[in-house]
Amino acid sequence: MSTTPPVILLLSGSLRAASSNETALRTAESVAASAGVRAVRYEGLAALPHFNPDDDHDPLPGPVTELRAAIAEADAVLICAPEYAGTLPGAFKNLLDWTVGGTEICDKPVAWVNVAPAGRGGGAEATLRTVLSYTGASIVEAACVRIPLTQGMAGPDGVVADEGVRGELRRVLECLGKAG
């Protein structure tokens, strides 16, 4: 009897391809199999329309349907989002706003990785906690971690080779996989 590994949806809060948040998620994706999970990166952040409650009904805009389907198909969600001006970047807050009207994330295990240096990123974490509580997501505290990444930690493939970072991301994915 074969079992399929839990699916962890990776959500980046950054639109920058070379961001440390993208680096963390690419690294998580690279260690997923060894964590016993399958990681799937959501790449539709830039395509989401501005949230408007008047548009939050069927038929939903295509990119919103795709976002909600990706969340629904996942067993758990891992977020890595930067802090901008003391909170989440507008594009990622927009993504979260689109999840409030749906039920896909309700009771779904969710965690985040904060890659900011010590003393930074707390505003983004606080906003995540607030918005996720409105959506009914199940925050997995043991999987919410701070793993500061600095310029130059990623190799040419965009992945961190440091075993400490990789091991912590593996632990996070394992924790989410068990929660899902």
N, CA, C and O of each residue as an XYZ file, in Angstrom:
720
protein
N       0.844     -1.181      0.000
C       0.000      0.000      0.000
C       0.886      1.240      0.000
O       1.666      1.449      0.929
N       0.769      2.058     -1.033
C       1.586      3.265     -1.089
C       0.761      4.455     -0.634
O      -0.443      4.545     -0.875
N       1.439      5.338      0.015
C       0.781      6.567      0.441
C       1.459      7.728     -0.254
O       2.669      7.713     -0.478
N       0.687      8.714     -0.588
C       1.266      9.894     -1.222
C       1.711     10.858     -0.136
O       1.045     10.988      0.890
N       2.817     11.526     -0.350
C       3.290     12.465      0.666
C       2.367     13.675      0.766
O       1.741     14.067     -0.218
N       2.284     14.266      1.959
C       1.481     15.481      2.108
C       2.024     16.588      1.193
O       3.229     16.689      0.965
N       1.115     17.403      0.681
C       1.484     18.516     -0.191
C       1.533     19.790      0.641
O       0.564     20.141      1.314
N       2.669     20.478      0.589
C       2.844     21.756      1.272
C       2.904     22.839      0.199
O       3.788     22.825     -0.658
N       1.963     23.771      0.251
C       1.952     24.894     -0.682
C       2.885     25.970     -0.142
O       2.759     26.388      1.009
N       3.818     26.413     -0.970
C       4.789     27.439     -0.592
C       4.334     28.774     -1.174
O       4.231     28.931     -2.390
N       4.062     29.733     -0.287
C       3.604     31.065     -0.702
C       4.674     32.094     -0.386
O       5.041     32.284      0.774
N       5.171     32.753     -1.412
C       6.131     33.834     -1.218
C       5.385     35.159     -1.200
O       4.473     35.387     -1.994
N       5.785     36.016     -0.290
C       5.189     37.341     -0.208
C       5.950     38.378     -0.997
O       5.635     39.567     -0.933
N       6.950     37.942     -1.741
C       7.783     38.870     -2.493
C       7.598     38.663     -3.987
O       7.451     37.536     -4.460
N       7.606     39.752     -4.711
C       7.554     39.686     -6.172
C       8.954     39.646     -6.776
O       9.104     39.372     -7.967
N       9.972     39.912     -5.978
C      11.355     39.920     -6.472
C      11.857     38.492     -6.654
O      11.838     37.704     -5.708
N      12.300     38.155     -7.844
C      12.783     36.802     -8.126
C      14.008     36.455     -7.288
O      14.179     35.297     -6.906
N      14.856     37.423     -6.997
C      16.086     37.162     -6.256
C      15.940     37.472     -4.764
O      16.947     37.647     -4.078
N      14.733     37.542     -4.257
C      14.546     37.877     -2.845
C      14.974     36.731     -1.936
O      14.982     35.569     -2.344
N      15.324     37.069     -0.717
C      15.696     36.037      0.258
C      14.492     35.158      0.598
O      14.667     34.008      1.001
N      13.283     35.676      0.445
C      12.081     34.870      0.676
C      11.955     33.784     -0.385
O      11.639     32.636     -0.072
N      12.201     34.146     -1.631
C      12.203     33.158     -2.716
C      13.316     32.142     -2.506
O      13.133     30.952     -2.762
N      14.473     32.612     -2.039
C      15.587     31.702     -1.764
C      15.191     30.676     -0.714
O      15.463     29.486     -0.870
N      14.554     31.132      0.350
C      14.124     30.208      1.414
C      13.148     29.176      0.875
O      13.248     27.998      1.218
N      12.209     29.595      0.041
C      11.216     28.649     -0.476
C      11.813     27.700     -1.515
O      11.432     26.531     -1.573
N      12.744     28.189     -2.335
C      13.428     27.278     -3.270
C      14.225     26.232     -2.482
O      14.287     25.064     -2.866
N      14.831     26.672     -1.376
C      15.588     25.743     -0.538
C      14.649     24.741      0.122
O      14.951     23.549      0.179
N      13.513     25.220      0.618
C      12.517     24.303      1.193
C      12.068     23.283      0.149
O      11.928     22.096      0.444
N      11.848     23.754     -1.055
C      11.437     22.862     -2.143
C      12.511     21.791     -2.391
O      12.188     20.643     -2.696
N      13.779     22.171     -2.259
C      14.873     21.231     -2.528
C      15.036     20.172     -1.442
O      15.618     19.117     -1.696
N      14.534     20.434     -0.239
C      14.648     19.447      0.852
C      13.324     18.739      1.127
O      13.252     17.898      2.023
N      12.297     19.058      0.384
C      10.958     18.518      0.650
C      10.913     16.995      0.635
O      10.346     16.385      1.541
N      11.494     16.386     -0.365
C      11.430     14.916     -0.460
C      12.062     14.265      0.765
O      11.545     13.271      1.275
N      13.181     14.822      1.242
C      13.829     14.244      2.426
C      13.024     14.504      3.697
O      13.264     13.872      4.726
N      12.074     15.432      3.628
C      11.176     15.706      4.756
C       9.898     14.872      4.662
O       9.040     14.940      5.542
N       9.779     14.091      3.596
C       8.599     13.252      3.426
C       7.374     13.982      2.934
O       6.251     13.517      3.125
N       7.583     15.145      2.290
C       6.468     15.930      1.765
C       6.752     16.295      0.310
O       7.866     16.136     -0.191
N       5.719     16.783     -0.339
C       5.868     17.326     -1.694
C       5.580     18.813     -1.607
O       4.495     19.214     -1.185
N       6.533     19.626     -1.999
C       6.374     21.082     -1.949
C       5.968     21.598     -3.325
O       6.514     21.189     -4.350
N       4.997     22.507     -3.320
C       4.514     23.115     -4.558
C       4.549     24.624     -4.361
O       3.892     25.158     -3.467
N       5.319     25.304     -5.201
C       5.404     26.764     -5.078
C       4.300     27.429     -5.878
O       4.092     27.123     -7.053
N       3.591     28.346     -5.223
C       2.579     29.157     -5.907
C       3.308     30.322     -6.559
O       4.088     31.018     -5.909
N       3.055     30.530     -7.830
C       3.773     31.574     -8.561
C       2.840     32.591     -9.200
O       3.227     33.266    -10.154
N       1.616     32.715     -8.691
C       0.641     33.614     -9.303
C       0.427     34.933     -8.598
O      -0.542     35.633     -8.892
N       1.306     35.296     -7.672
C       1.111     36.523     -6.886
C       0.937     37.755     -7.767
O       0.024     38.550     -7.539
N       1.790     37.925     -8.758
C       1.736     39.125     -9.605
C       0.471     39.194    -10.460
O       0.072     40.278    -10.882
N      -0.157     38.061    -10.715
C      -1.340     38.029    -11.589
C      -2.648     38.299    -10.858
O      -3.680     38.506    -11.496
N      -2.617     38.300     -9.529
C      -3.872     38.500     -8.782
C      -4.401     39.919     -8.974
O      -3.638     40.880     -8.878
N      -5.693     40.060     -9.242
C      -6.263     41.406     -9.341
C      -6.345     42.031     -7.953
O      -6.309     41.336     -6.938
N      -6.455     43.344     -7.931
C      -6.651     44.028     -6.651
C      -7.935     43.496     -6.015
O      -8.952     43.324     -6.687
N      -7.868     43.242     -4.714
C      -9.040     42.718     -4.034
C     -10.148     43.762     -4.022
O      -9.922     44.931     -3.707
N     -11.346     43.317     -4.370
C     -12.540     44.143     -4.309
C     -13.655     43.216     -3.840
O     -13.975     42.244     -4.525
N     -14.252     43.500     -2.682
C     -15.320     42.623     -2.184
C     -16.453     42.420     -3.191
O     -17.118     41.384     -3.171
N     -16.676     43.394     -4.067
C     -17.724     43.252     -5.084
C     -17.410     42.138     -6.073
O     -18.311     41.624     -6.737
N     -16.124     41.757     -6.175
C     -15.719     40.712     -7.113
C     -15.537     39.351     -6.438
O     -15.183     38.371     -7.095
N     -15.781     39.293     -5.127
C     -15.547     38.055     -4.376
C     -16.801     37.183     -4.399
O     -17.437     36.947     -3.372
N     -17.135     36.712     -5.599
C     -18.290     35.829     -5.811
C     -18.052     35.062     -7.095
O     -17.216     35.442     -7.915
N     -18.788     33.988     -7.260
C     -18.661     33.201     -8.493
C     -19.309     33.941     -9.644
O     -20.378     34.523     -9.459
N     -18.726     33.944    -10.792
C     -17.415     33.383    -11.093
C     -16.307     34.334    -10.624
O     -16.352     35.537    -10.879
N     -15.321     33.771     -9.939
C     -14.178     34.540     -9.470
C     -13.232     34.825    -10.633
O     -13.238     34.097    -11.625
N     -12.422     35.874    -10.522
C     -11.389     36.083    -11.534
C     -10.487     34.839    -11.605
O     -10.216     34.213    -10.580
N     -10.032     34.489    -12.789
C      -9.225     33.283    -12.990
C      -8.059     33.125    -12.029
O      -7.898     32.047    -11.455
N      -7.229     34.160    -11.824
C      -6.105     34.006    -10.907
C      -6.542     33.716     -9.464
O      -5.825     33.040     -8.726
N      -7.699     34.218     -9.065
C      -8.204     33.956     -7.712
C      -8.673     32.508     -7.610
O      -8.432     31.838     -6.606
N      -9.346     32.030     -8.661
C      -9.756     30.625     -8.693
C      -8.541     29.718     -8.579
O      -8.571     28.726     -7.851
N      -7.469     30.055     -9.296
C      -6.236     29.259     -9.242
C      -5.611     29.292     -7.849
O      -5.160     28.259     -7.355
N      -5.578     30.456     -7.213
C      -5.044     30.573     -5.852
C      -5.842     29.709     -4.891
O      -5.269     28.916     -4.144
N      -7.138     29.855     -4.908
C      -7.975     29.099     -3.972
C      -7.882     27.595     -4.230
O      -7.918     26.800     -3.291
N      -7.763     27.203     -5.505
C      -7.618     25.776     -5.817
C      -6.287     25.247     -5.291
O      -6.221     24.135     -4.768
N      -5.231     26.040     -5.428
C      -3.919     25.609     -4.932
C      -3.958     25.420     -3.414
O      -3.383     24.465     -2.891
N      -4.627     26.316     -2.717
C      -4.755     26.192     -1.258
C      -5.594     24.966     -0.915
O      -5.239     24.195     -0.023
N      -6.700     24.788     -1.618
C      -7.595     23.657     -1.340
C      -6.892     22.319     -1.559
O      -7.122     21.374     -0.805
N      -6.041     22.227     -2.575
C      -5.365     20.977     -2.913
C      -4.201     20.657     -1.974
O      -3.733     19.519     -1.932
N      -3.734     21.655     -1.220
C      -2.595     21.455     -0.319
C      -3.069     20.912      1.028
O      -4.190     21.169      1.469
N      -2.179     20.155      1.664
C      -2.446     19.669      3.015
C      -2.054     20.706      4.054
O      -2.588     20.708      5.163
N      -1.118     21.594      3.701
C      -0.646     22.645      4.602
C      -0.026     23.750      3.750
O       0.215     23.569      2.557
N       0.229     24.900      4.383
C       0.770     26.061      3.679
C       1.965     26.609      4.457
O       1.914     26.749      5.679
N       3.037     26.917      3.732
C       4.200     27.575      4.319
C       4.390     28.910      3.623
O       4.477     28.980      2.397
N       4.454     29.968      4.419
C       4.571     31.339      3.917
C       5.953     31.883      4.240
O       6.492     31.636      5.319
N       6.515     32.617      3.307
C       7.748     33.353      3.553
C       7.545     34.732      2.930
O       7.560     34.878      1.707
N       7.355     35.738      3.776
C       7.023     37.072      3.286
C       7.910     38.121      3.949
O       8.190     38.034      5.144
N       8.345     39.098      3.187
C       9.159     40.157      3.760
C       8.300     41.155      4.530
O       7.072     41.152      4.453
N       8.988     41.996      5.264
C       8.316     43.133      5.903
C       8.615     44.358      5.064
O       9.752     44.586      4.652
N       7.586     45.137      4.818
C       7.760     46.378      4.081
C       7.009     47.465      4.831
O       5.802     47.357      5.045
N       7.717     48.508      5.229
C       7.127     49.620      5.977
C       6.376     49.122      7.217
O       5.303     49.628      7.548
N       6.948     48.133      7.890
C       6.396     47.658      9.157
C       5.279     46.647      9.064
O       4.692     46.287     10.084
N       4.968     46.180      7.869
C       3.884     45.211      7.697
C       4.184     44.335      6.476
O       5.319     44.303      6.000
N       3.194     43.644      5.983
C       3.362     42.831      4.777
C       3.362     43.720      3.540
O       2.728     44.776      3.544
N       4.057     43.316      2.489
C       3.962     44.050      1.221
C       2.524     44.001      0.704
O       1.809     43.023      0.920
N       2.115     45.060      0.023
C       0.744     45.162     -0.459
C       0.301     43.999     -1.331
O      -0.833     43.533     -1.209
N       1.179     43.520     -2.212
C       0.795     42.420     -3.106
C       0.454     41.162     -2.310
O      -0.478     40.439     -2.663
N       1.210     40.895     -1.232
C       0.924     39.687     -0.457
C      -0.304     39.881      0.432
O      -1.075     38.943      0.632
N      -0.488     41.072      0.959
C      -1.713     41.341      1.735
C      -2.920     41.179      0.819
O      -3.966     40.693      1.251
N      -2.782     41.582     -0.442
C      -3.843     41.390     -1.428
C      -4.161     39.906     -1.590
O      -5.331     39.528     -1.639
N      -3.119     39.051     -1.676
C      -3.329     37.606     -1.775
C      -4.123     37.123     -0.560
O      -5.099     36.387     -0.701
N      -3.699     37.538      0.620
C      -4.400     37.106      1.840
C      -5.841     37.597      1.861
O      -6.736     36.879      2.306
N      -6.070     38.816      1.383
C      -7.445     39.333      1.328
C      -8.337     38.431      0.484
O      -9.506     38.237      0.816
N      -7.804     37.880     -0.598
C      -8.586     36.985     -1.445
C      -8.907     35.664     -0.748
O      -9.825     34.958     -1.167
N      -8.162     35.314      0.319
C      -8.452     34.063      1.031
C      -9.535     34.234      2.087
O     -10.105     33.245      2.546
N      -9.828     35.458      2.477
C     -10.802     35.684      3.557
C     -12.203     35.224      3.148
O     -12.915     34.623      3.952
N     -12.599     35.499      1.913
C     -13.951     35.153      1.470
C     -14.148     33.686      1.132
O     -15.284     33.237      0.978
N     -13.076     32.939      1.016
C     -13.176     31.506      0.723
C     -13.034     30.693      1.996
O     -12.756     31.233      3.066
N     -13.226     29.404      1.869
C     -13.086     28.525      3.035
C     -11.896     27.585      2.895
O     -11.672     26.734      3.756
N     -11.137     27.733      1.823
C     -10.056     26.799      1.516
C      -8.972     26.749      2.598
O      -8.405     25.689      2.860
N      -8.689     27.883      3.217
C      -7.602     27.924      4.199
C      -8.103     27.677      5.627
O      -7.312     27.502      6.554
N      -9.409     27.665      5.783
C      -9.999     27.442      7.109
C      -9.576     26.074      7.645
O      -9.738     25.059      6.967
N      -9.040     26.053      8.846
C      -8.556     24.847      9.532
C      -7.335     24.215      8.868
O      -6.900     23.146      9.296
N      -6.773     24.838      7.844
C      -5.582     24.309      7.168
C      -4.354     24.675      8.004
O      -4.222     25.823      8.430
N      -3.442     23.707      8.248
C      -2.202     24.025      8.958
C      -1.363     25.022      8.153
O      -1.103     24.819      6.967
N      -0.947     26.096      8.816
C      -0.175     27.156      8.174
C       0.973     27.557      9.099
O       0.822     27.591     10.321
N       2.107     27.855      8.502
C       3.258     28.375      9.253
C       3.998     29.359      8.365
O       3.701     29.494      7.178
N       4.974     30.049      8.966
C       5.788     30.975      8.190
C       7.232     30.891      8.619
O       7.562     30.500      9.739
N       8.087     31.276      7.676
C       9.511     31.418      7.914
C       9.836     32.893      7.729
O       9.534     33.481      6.690
N      10.453     33.484      8.745
C      10.887     34.873      8.682
C      12.385     34.858      8.407
O      13.154     34.345      9.219
N      12.809     35.411      7.274
C      14.221     35.395      6.908
C      14.924     36.721      7.187
O      16.079     36.904      6.803
N      14.236     37.640      7.850
C      14.803     38.958      8.143
C      15.869     38.860      9.236
O      15.845     37.940     10.053
N      16.799     39.809      9.246
C      17.784     39.847     10.325
C      17.099     40.082     11.673
O      15.968     40.565     11.731
N      17.787     39.741     12.730
C      17.251     39.951     14.083
C      16.773     41.396     14.239
O      17.422     42.333     13.776
N      15.635     41.552     14.895
C      15.072     42.870     15.128
C      14.195     43.391     14.009
O      13.632     44.480     14.122
N      14.070     42.636     12.933
C      13.235     43.065     11.811
C      12.256     41.959     11.474
O      12.482     40.799     11.821
N      11.184     42.302     10.807
C      10.222     41.309     10.356
C       9.063     41.067     11.305
O       8.127     40.347     10.957
N       9.102     41.650     12.496
C       8.031     41.434     13.473
C       6.686     41.978     13.021
O       5.646     41.400     13.337
N       6.693     43.075     12.292
C       5.435     43.643     11.801
C       4.761     42.721     10.796
O       3.538     42.578     10.804
N       5.555     42.094      9.929
C       4.995     41.150      8.963
C       4.415     39.946      9.683
O       3.331     39.477      9.339
N       5.138     39.437     10.691
C       4.631     38.293     11.459
C       3.321     38.643     12.161
O       2.378     37.851     12.147
N       3.258     39.823     12.774
C       2.039     40.229     13.483
C       0.860     40.351     12.518
O      -0.256     39.939     12.836
N       1.110     40.914     11.348
C       0.036     41.039     10.357
C      -0.404     39.663      9.869
O      -1.599     39.410      9.720
N       0.554     38.774      9.619
C       0.199     37.413      9.210
C      -0.699     36.752     10.255
O      -1.733     36.174      9.923
N      -0.296     36.844     11.498
C      -1.072     36.229     12.571
C      -2.499     36.795     12.604
O      -3.463     36.045     12.754
N      -2.625     38.103     12.465
C      -3.944     38.746     12.497
C      -4.815     38.288     11.332
O      -5.955     37.870     11.533
N      -4.281     38.366     10.115
C      -5.080     38.017      8.939
C      -5.399     36.528      8.930
O      -6.526     36.141      8.620
N      -4.430     35.692      9.263
C      -4.688     34.253      9.264
C      -5.745     33.875     10.300
O      -6.485     32.911     10.104
N      -5.822     34.622     11.396
C      -6.872     34.331     12.384
C      -8.255     34.634     11.806
O      -9.224     33.947     12.129
N      -8.350     35.648     10.961
C      -9.629     35.957     10.312
C     -10.041     34.868      9.327
O     -11.230     34.618      9.130
N      -9.050     34.220      8.708
C      -9.361     33.202      7.710
C      -9.689     31.858      8.341
O     -10.214     30.968      7.671
N      -9.385     31.704      9.621
C      -9.624     30.431     10.298
C      -8.505     29.430     10.097
O      -8.659     28.255     10.429
N      -7.370     29.884      9.552
C      -6.220     28.987      9.370
C      -5.746     28.485     10.729
O      -5.910     29.162     11.744
N      -5.168     27.312     10.736
C      -4.630     26.715     11.962
C      -3.121     26.946     11.992
O      -2.370     26.229     11.331
N      -2.678     27.936     12.749
C      -1.256     28.275     12.810
C      -0.515     27.195     13.588
O      -0.870     26.884     14.724
N       0.508     26.631     12.973
C       1.334     25.602     13.591
C       2.557     26.313     14.187
O       3.558     26.536     13.507
N       2.449     26.657     15.459
C       3.478     27.461     16.122
C       4.863     26.836     16.034
O       5.848     27.546     15.834
N       4.952     25.518     16.180
C       6.255     24.845     16.156
C       6.946     24.965     14.802
O       8.154     24.751     14.706
N       6.199     25.304     13.759
C       6.766     25.428     12.424
C       6.989     26.887     12.025
O       7.485     27.148     10.928
N       6.639     27.833     12.876
C       6.876     29.260     12.607
C       8.262     29.602     13.140
O       8.485     29.597     14.350
N       9.185     29.898     12.244
C      10.576     30.078     12.640
C      11.193     31.314     12.003
O      10.665     31.886     11.050
N      12.324     31.701     12.564
C      13.163     32.767     12.014
C      14.464     32.108     11.566
O      15.176     31.502     12.368
N      14.761     32.233     10.287
C      16.007     31.729      9.718
C      16.607     32.882      8.909
O      16.352     32.988      7.709
N      17.392     33.738      9.543
C      17.943     34.880      8.802
C      18.814     34.426      7.635
O      19.724     33.613      7.797
N      18.517     34.961      6.472
C      19.318     34.692      5.279
C      20.001     35.990      4.875
O      19.396     37.061      4.920
N      21.239     35.888      4.487
C      21.982     37.064      4.058
C      22.344     36.931      2.586
O      22.312     35.845      2.008
N      22.692     38.084      1.996
C      23.130     38.082      0.596
C      24.286     37.105      0.457
O      25.153     37.047      1.329
N      24.309     36.371     -0.574
C      25.412     35.466     -0.836
C      25.239     34.069     -0.258
O      26.077     33.204     -0.512
N      24.182     33.817      0.511
C      23.982     32.472      1.051
C      23.496     31.493     -0.017
O      23.715     30.285      0.084
N      22.840     32.027     -1.027
C      22.327     31.157     -2.092
C      23.404     30.919     -3.137
O      24.177     31.814     -3.480
N      23.432     29.700     -3.629
C      24.353     29.366     -4.707
C      23.789     29.836     -6.036
O      22.736     30.472     -6.070
N      24.470     29.532     -7.125
C      24.011     29.933     -8.454
C      22.631     29.372     -8.803
O      21.924     29.918     -9.650
N      22.257     28.267     -8.135
C      20.946     27.664     -8.374
C      19.831     28.323     -7.560
O      18.670     27.925     -7.652
N      20.194     29.344     -6.756
C      19.186     30.037     -5.952
C      18.792     29.304     -4.688
O      17.790     29.644     -4.059
N      19.573     28.295     -4.307
C      19.279     27.455     -3.150
C      20.414     27.594     -2.133
O      21.580     27.712     -2.512
N      20.076     27.582     -0.855
C      21.068     27.654      0.217
C      21.647     26.261      0.454
O      20.908     25.287      0.597
N      22.971     26.178      0.493
C      23.650     24.891      0.718
C      23.914     24.648      2.205
O      24.148     23.506      2.600
N      23.884     25.678      3.027
C      24.184     25.554      4.453
C      23.283     24.498      5.097
O      22.057     24.612      5.057
N      23.897     23.472      5.692
C      23.131     22.360      6.263
C      22.280     22.779      7.456
O      21.239     22.172      7.705
N      22.694     23.798      8.197
C      21.873     24.279      9.301
C      20.542     24.850      8.805
O      19.481     24.549      9.352
N      20.618     25.672      7.771
C      19.407     26.251      7.166
C      18.551     25.152      6.554
O      17.338     25.118      6.758
N      19.173     24.265      5.815
C      18.436     23.181      5.162
C      17.769     22.276      6.200
O      16.627     21.853      6.023
N      18.486     21.985      7.274
C      17.936     21.131      8.324
C      16.738     21.765      9.007
O      15.759     21.083      9.309
N      16.811     23.065      9.251
C      15.678     23.745      9.900
C      14.474     23.793      8.968
O      13.343     23.599      9.415
N      14.694     24.047      7.688
C      13.580     24.033      6.733
C      12.986     22.631      6.607
O      11.771     22.480      6.478
N      13.831     21.614      6.644
C      13.351     20.229      6.607
C      12.455     19.968      7.827
O      11.383     19.376      7.701
N      12.901     20.415      9.002
C      12.118     20.230     10.228
C      10.766     20.921     10.121
O       9.748     20.354     10.515
N      10.748     22.142      9.591
C       9.507     22.904      9.402
C       8.556     22.123      8.496
O       7.375     21.974      8.813
N       9.071     21.625      7.369
C       8.229     20.871      6.436
C       7.709     19.585      7.062
O       6.547     19.228      6.871
N       8.555     18.890      7.806
C       8.106     17.670      8.498
C       6.989     17.986      9.471
O       5.995     17.263      9.545
N       7.152     19.063     10.215
C       6.135     19.475     11.192
C       4.805     19.778     10.494
O       3.745     19.336     10.938
N       4.877     20.530      9.409
C       3.660     20.845      8.646
C       3.055     19.593      8.014
O       1.835     19.436      7.971
N       3.920     18.705      7.525
C       3.431     17.460      6.934
C       2.657     16.614      7.928
O       1.650     15.999      7.575
N       3.121     16.581      9.166
C       2.419     15.818     10.206
C       1.139     16.508     10.636
O       0.174     15.849     11.023
N       1.126     17.842     10.571
C      -0.070     18.596     10.977
C      -1.174     18.500      9.938
O      -2.358     18.609     10.257
N      -0.762     18.291      8.665
C      -1.724     18.252      7.560
C      -2.391     16.930      7.529
O      -3.240     16.687      6.671
